[in-house]
PDB file of C-alpha atoms in Angstrom:
ATOM      1  CA  ASP A   1      79.328-182.609 -60.784  1.00  0.00           C
ATOM      2  CA  GLY A   2      82.769-182.504 -62.377  1.00  0.00           C
ATOM      3  CA  VAL A   3      81.510-181.595 -65.656  1.00  0.00           C
ATOM      4  CA  PRO A   4      83.181-178.559 -67.381  1.00  0.00           C
ATOM      5  CA  ASN A   5      80.892-175.484 -68.029  1.00  0.00           C
ATOM      6  CA  ASN A   6      82.905-174.310 -71.090  1.00  0.00           C
ATOM      7  CA  VAL A   7      84.126-175.716 -74.041  1.00  0.00           C
ATOM      8  CA  TYR A   8      87.781-175.553 -73.276  1.00  0.00           C
ATOM      9  CA  GLY A   9      87.485-177.805 -70.301  1.00  0.00           C
ATOM     10  CA  TRP A  10      84.857-180.084 -71.818  1.00  0.00           C
ATOM     11  CA  SER A  11      87.466-180.971 -74.572  1.00  0.00           C
ATOM     12  CA  LYS A  12      90.464-181.575 -72.423  1.00  0.00           C
ATOM     13  CA  LEU A  13      88.222-184.093 -70.217  1.00  0.00           C
ATOM     14  CA  THR A  14      86.803-185.631 -73.465  1.00  0.00           C
ATOM     15  CA  ALA A  15      90.593-186.412 -74.369  1.00  0.00           C
ATOM     16  CA  GLU A  16      91.355-187.639 -71.316  1.00  0.00           C
ATOM     17  CA  ASP A  17      88.326-189.900 -71.135  1.00  0.00           C
ATOM     18  CA  TYR A  18      89.316-191.232 -74.840  1.00  0.00           C
ATOM     19  CA  GLY A  19      93.135-192.098 -74.016  1.00  0.00           C
ATOM     20  CA  LEU A  20      91.964-193.644 -70.863  1.00  0.00           C
ATOM     21  CA  LYS A  21      89.152-196.141 -72.941  1.00  0.00           C
ATOM     22  CA  SER A  22      91.877-196.806 -75.518  1.00  0.00           C
ATOM     23  CA  ASP A  23      94.975-199.320 -75.880  1.00  0.00           C
ATOM     24  CA  ALA A  24      97.106-196.073 -76.290  1.00  0.00           C
ATOM     25  CA  GLN A  25      99.980-195.223 -74.010  1.00  0.00           C
ATOM     26  CA  PHE A  26     100.102-191.516 -72.950  1.00  0.00           C
ATOM     27  CA  ILE A  27     100.124-188.885 -70.100  1.00  0.00           C
ATOM     28  CA  ALA A  28      97.882-186.416 -70.375  1.00  0.00           C
ATOM     29  CA  LEU A  29      99.572-182.792 -68.466  1.00  0.00           C
ATOM     30  CA  ARG A  30      97.158-180.910 -66.961  1.00  0.00           C
ATOM     31  CA  TYR A  31      98.372-177.214 -66.415  1.00  0.00           C
ATOM     32  CA  PHE A  32      96.814-174.849 -64.227  1.00  0.00           C
ATOM     33  CA  ASN A  33      97.140-171.270 -65.013  1.00  0.00           C
ATOM     34  CA  VAL A  34     101.089-171.423 -65.517  1.00  0.00           C
ATOM     35  CA  TYR A  35     102.739-168.245 -64.768  1.00  0.00           C
ATOM     36  CA  GLY A  36     106.415-166.797 -64.861  1.00  0.00           C
ATOM     37  CA  PRO A  37     109.329-165.745 -67.093  1.00  0.00           C
ATOM     38  CA  GLY A  38     108.384-166.136 -70.976  1.00  0.00           C
ATOM     39  CA  GLU A  39     104.355-166.326 -70.315  1.00  0.00           C
ATOM     40  CA  ALA A  40     102.962-165.844 -73.754  1.00  0.00           C
ATOM     41  CA  ASP A  41     100.685-163.204 -74.563  1.00  0.00           C
ATOM     42  CA  TYR A  42      97.820-164.227 -76.281  1.00  0.00           C
ATOM     43  CA  GLY A  43      95.682-160.801 -76.151  1.00  0.00           C
ATOM     44  CA  GLU A  44      92.038-161.712 -74.424  1.00  0.00           C
ATOM     45  CA  TYR A  45      93.311-165.113 -73.983  1.00  0.00           C
ATOM     46  CA  SER A  46      96.424-164.547 -72.116  1.00  0.00           C
ATOM     47  CA  THR A  47      96.588-165.478 -68.390  1.00  0.00           C
ATOM     48  CA  VAL A  48      95.207-163.461 -65.579  1.00  0.00           C
ATOM     49  CA  VAL A  49      98.601-163.231 -64.544  1.00  0.00           C
ATOM     50  CA  ARG A  50      99.967-162.031 -67.716  1.00  0.00           C
ATOM     51  CA  LYS A  51      97.039-159.662 -68.983  1.00  0.00           C
ATOM     52  CA  PHE A  52      97.516-157.538 -65.210  1.00  0.00           C
ATOM     53  CA  LYS A  53     101.350-157.563 -66.022  1.00  0.00           C
ATOM     54  CA  ASN A  54     100.470-156.191 -69.691  1.00  0.00           C
ATOM     55  CA  ASP A  55      98.405-153.434 -68.252  1.00  0.00           C
ATOM     56  CA  TYR A  56     100.686-152.626 -65.474  1.00  0.00           C
ATOM     57  CA  LEU A  57     103.487-151.996 -67.925  1.00  0.00           C
ATOM     58  CA  GLN A  58     101.345-149.673 -70.062  1.00  0.00           C
ATOM     59  CA  GLY A  59     100.049-147.903 -67.018  1.00  0.00           C
ATOM     60  CA  LYS A  60      96.180-149.446 -67.572  1.00  0.00           C
ATOM     61  CA  PRO A  61      94.420-150.027 -64.307  1.00  0.00           C
ATOM     62  CA  LEU A  62      93.681-153.660 -63.810  1.00  0.00           C
ATOM     63  CA  THR A  63      90.523-154.936 -65.106  1.00  0.00           C
ATOM     64  CA  VAL A  64      88.702-157.341 -62.510  1.00  0.00           C
ATOM     65  CA  PHE A  65      85.757-159.081 -63.928  1.00  0.00           C
ATOM     66  CA  GLY A  66      82.793-159.956 -61.380  1.00  0.00           C
ATOM     67  CA  THR A  67      83.327-159.449 -57.571  1.00  0.00           C
ATOM     68  CA  GLY A  68      87.085-160.550 -58.097  1.00  0.00           C
ATOM     69  CA  LYS A  69      86.356-163.572 -56.079  1.00  0.00           C
ATOM     70  CA  LYS A  70      86.786-166.338 -58.594  1.00  0.00           C
ATOM     71  CA  GLU A  71      89.436-168.545 -57.447  1.00  0.00           C
ATOM     72  CA  ARG A  72      92.325-170.038 -59.487  1.00  0.00           C
ATOM     73  CA  ASP A  73      95.150-172.494 -58.976  1.00  0.00           C
ATOM     74  CA  PHE A  74      98.399-171.035 -60.387  1.00  0.00           C
ATOM     75  CA  THR A  75     101.698-172.962 -60.909  1.00  0.00           C
ATOM     76  CA  HIS A  76     105.118-171.723 -61.971  1.00  0.00           C
ATOM     77  CA  VAL A  77     106.883-172.937 -65.141  1.00  0.00           C
ATOM     78  CA  ASN A  78     109.326-173.897 -62.879  1.00  0.00           C
ATOM     79  CA  ASP A  79     107.689-176.445 -61.577  1.00  0.00           C
ATOM     80  CA  VAL A  80     105.687-177.500 -64.547  1.00  0.00           C
ATOM     81  CA  VAL A  81     109.217-178.318 -65.877  1.00  0.00           C
ATOM     82  CA  GLN A  82     110.496-179.895 -62.698  1.00  0.00           C
ATOM     83  CA  GLY A  83     107.246-181.811 -62.867  1.00  0.00           C
ATOM     84  CA  ILE A  84     107.945-183.170 -66.443  1.00  0.00           C
ATOM     85  CA  LEU A  85     111.340-184.211 -65.858  1.00  0.00           C
ATOM     86  CA  GLN A  86     110.335-186.569 -62.867  1.00  0.00           C
ATOM     87  CA  LEU A  87     107.585-187.882 -65.143  1.00  0.00           C
ATOM     88  CA  MET A  88     109.899-188.924 -67.169  1.00  0.00           C
ATOM     89  CA  ALA A  89     111.681-190.811 -65.262  1.00  0.00           C
ATOM     90  CA  ASP A  90     108.941-192.298 -63.031  1.00  0.00           C
ATOM     91  CA  PRO A  91     108.100-195.737 -64.084  1.00  0.00           C
ATOM     92  CA  SER A  92     104.954-195.625 -62.829  1.00  0.00           C
ATOM     93  CA  ALA A  93     103.375-192.424 -63.941  1.00  0.00           C
ATOM     94  CA  PRO A  94      99.898-191.429 -63.951  1.00  0.00           C
ATOM     95  CA  ASN A  95      97.749-191.319 -66.924  1.00  0.00           C
ATOM     96  CA  VAL A  96      96.867-187.636 -65.930  1.00  0.00           C
ATOM     97  CA  ALA A  97      99.596-185.462 -64.118  1.00  0.00           C
ATOM     98  CA  HIS A  98      98.270-182.408 -62.930  1.00  0.00           C
ATOM     99  CA  PHE A  99     100.448-179.295 -62.599  1.00  0.00           C
ATOM    100  CA  GLY A 100      99.094-176.875 -60.086  1.00  0.00           C
ATOM    101  CA  SER A 101      99.552-175.617 -55.889  1.00  0.00           C
ATOM    102  CA  GLY A 102      96.497-177.193 -54.682  1.00  0.00           C
ATOM    103  CA  ASP A 103      96.145-173.656 -53.097  1.00  0.00           C
ATOM    104  CA  PRO A 104      93.662-171.534 -55.556  1.00  0.00           C
ATOM    105  CA  LYS A 105      93.799-167.823 -55.140  1.00  0.00           C
ATOM    106  CA  THR A 106      91.340-165.146 -55.718  1.00  0.00           C
ATOM    107  CA  ILE A 107      91.388-162.723 -58.191  1.00  0.00           C
ATOM    108  CA  SER A 108      91.210-159.916 -56.134  1.00  0.00           C
ATOM    109  CA  SER A 109      94.165-160.825 -54.177  1.00  0.00           C
ATOM    110  CA  ILE A 110      96.265-161.787 -57.809  1.00  0.00           C
ATOM    111  CA  ALA A 111      95.559-157.955 -58.337  1.00  0.00           C
ATOM    112  CA  ASP A 112      96.267-156.756 -55.082  1.00  0.00           C
ATOM    113  CA  CYS A 113      99.980-158.021 -55.343  1.00  0.00           C
ATOM    114  CA  PHE A 114      99.916-155.225 -58.172  1.00  0.00           C
ATOM    115  CA  ASP A 115      99.621-152.557 -55.929  1.00  0.00           C
ATOM    116  CA  HIS A 116      98.099-150.717 -58.887  1.00  0.00           C
ATOM    117  CA  PRO A 117      94.873-149.160 -59.888  1.00  0.00           C
ATOM    118  CA  ILE A 118      92.373-151.837 -60.087  1.00  0.00           C
ATOM    119  CA  VAL A 119      88.577-151.276 -61.988  1.00  0.00           C
ATOM    120  CA  HIS A 120      86.139-153.843 -62.142  1.00  0.00           C
ATOM    121  CA  SER A 121      83.974-154.730 -65.257  1.00  0.00           C
ATOM    122  CA  PHE A 122      80.733-156.925 -65.433  1.00  0.00           C
ATOM    123  CA  ASP A 123      81.461-160.972 -65.146  1.00  0.00           C
ATOM    124  CA  ARG A 124      82.208-162.932 -67.901  1.00  0.00           C
ATOM    125  CA  LYS A 125      80.243-165.758 -68.930  1.00  0.00           C
ATOM    126  CA  GLY A 126      81.033-169.378 -69.120  1.00  0.00           C
ATOM    127  CA  GLU A 127      83.891-168.952 -66.695  1.00  0.00           C
ATOM    128  CA  ALA A 128      84.607-171.524 -63.743  1.00  0.00           C
ATOM    129  CA  GLU A 129      83.830-170.101 -60.392  1.00  0.00           C
ATOM    130  CA  LYS A 130      87.005-172.056 -59.167  1.00  0.00           C
ATOM    131  CA  THR A 131      89.662-174.065 -60.276  1.00  0.00           C
ATOM    132  CA  PHE A 132      91.434-176.346 -58.041  1.00  0.00           C
ATOM    133  CA  CYS A 133      94.663-178.917 -58.305  1.00  0.00           C
ATOM    134  CA  GLN A 134      93.468-181.546 -55.872  1.00  0.00           C
ATOM    135  CA  THR A 135      96.505-183.445 -56.723  1.00  0.00           C
ATOM    136  CA  PRO A 136      99.216-181.690 -57.642  1.00  0.00           C
ATOM    137  CA  TYR A 137     102.071-184.397 -59.380  1.00  0.00           C
ATOM    138  CA  VAL A 138     104.826-182.756 -57.873  1.00  0.00           C
ATOM    139  CA  GLU A 139     105.076-180.357 -54.771  1.00  0.00           C
ATOM    140  CA  PRO A 140     104.981-176.846 -55.868  1.00  0.00           C
ATOM    141  CA  THR A 141     107.851-174.461 -54.938  1.00  0.00           C
ATOM    142  CA  HIS A 142     106.577-170.982 -55.817  1.00  0.00           C
ATOM    143  CA  ASN A 143     104.586-168.989 -54.821  1.00  0.00           C
ATOM    144  CA  VAL A 144     102.134-166.458 -57.310  1.00  0.00           C
ATOM    145  CA  HIS A 145     102.012-163.531 -54.822  1.00  0.00           C
ATOM    146  CA  GLU A 146     105.405-163.750 -53.854  1.00  0.00           C
ATOM    147  CA  TYR A 147     106.142-163.990 -57.706  1.00  0.00           C
ATOM    148  CA  ILE A 148     104.115-160.999 -58.182  1.00  0.00           C
ATOM    149  CA  LYS A 149     105.315-158.883 -55.858  1.00  0.00           C
ATOM    150  CA  GLN A 150     109.007-159.710 -56.573  1.00  0.00           C
ATOM    151  CA  TRP A 151     107.975-158.670 -60.552  1.00  0.00           C
ATOM    152  CA  VAL A 152     106.732-155.740 -59.670  1.00  0.00           C
ATOM    153  CA  MET A 153     109.549-154.598 -57.759  1.00  0.00           C
ATOM    154  CA  GLU A 154     111.831-155.330 -60.889  1.00  0.00           C
ATOM    155  CA  ASN A 155     109.524-153.222 -63.060  1.00  0.00           C
ATOM    156  CA  LYS A 156     108.612-150.503 -61.080  1.00  0.00           C
ATOM    157  CA  SER A 157     107.833-147.249 -63.298  1.00  0.00           C
ATOM    158  CA  ASP A 158     108.000-143.610 -62.074  1.00  0.00           C
ATOM    159  CA  ASN A 159     105.067-141.465 -63.127  1.00  0.00           C
ATOM    160  CA  ASN A 160     105.644-140.840 -66.444  1.00  0.00           C
ATOM    161  CA  GLY A 161     105.220-144.603 -67.326  1.00  0.00           C
ATOM    162  CA  THR A 162     109.236-145.376 -67.818  1.00  0.00           C
ATOM    163  CA  LYS A 163     110.803-148.517 -66.054  1.00  0.00           C
ATOM    164  CA  ASN A 164     112.609-147.034 -63.193  1.00  0.00           C
ATOM    165  CA  SER A 165     116.156-148.340 -63.138  1.00  0.00           C
ATOM    166  CA  SER A 166     117.005-147.771 -59.359  1.00  0.00           C
TER     167      SER A 166
END
């Protein structure tokens, strides 16, 4: 029905709606699970890619909530930056620009890319079953699965939890 079932989604939609109904000149930027170099660590509120990276580096199993079948759209930070630069030069820029791949991935498929032990926990209440960028502003140039597999290769650890330099 298009109405978010959590406060975060509702607040984004409300801000966009307010902007569209006012005389303000604006461009709302909608990001879908941004990943890549420089990801912020927000603890419990980190992106799933960042959370899995942290657990991997600490030698902890990756925790998948629920069945792992929830889907998320992911966007590499470089695609976001390229899109923002393009927006700044676009005389017919939209009021709302979406930054996503348009190709959601399951949480299980993200975890599987780490080739690391996985545990399942009870589902989290209020999370969307699927996030999907139906109208990406720019065509993405990165793939989240390929990115994670490359990151794992660069951060492989030996059995003692220390980074392998070879």
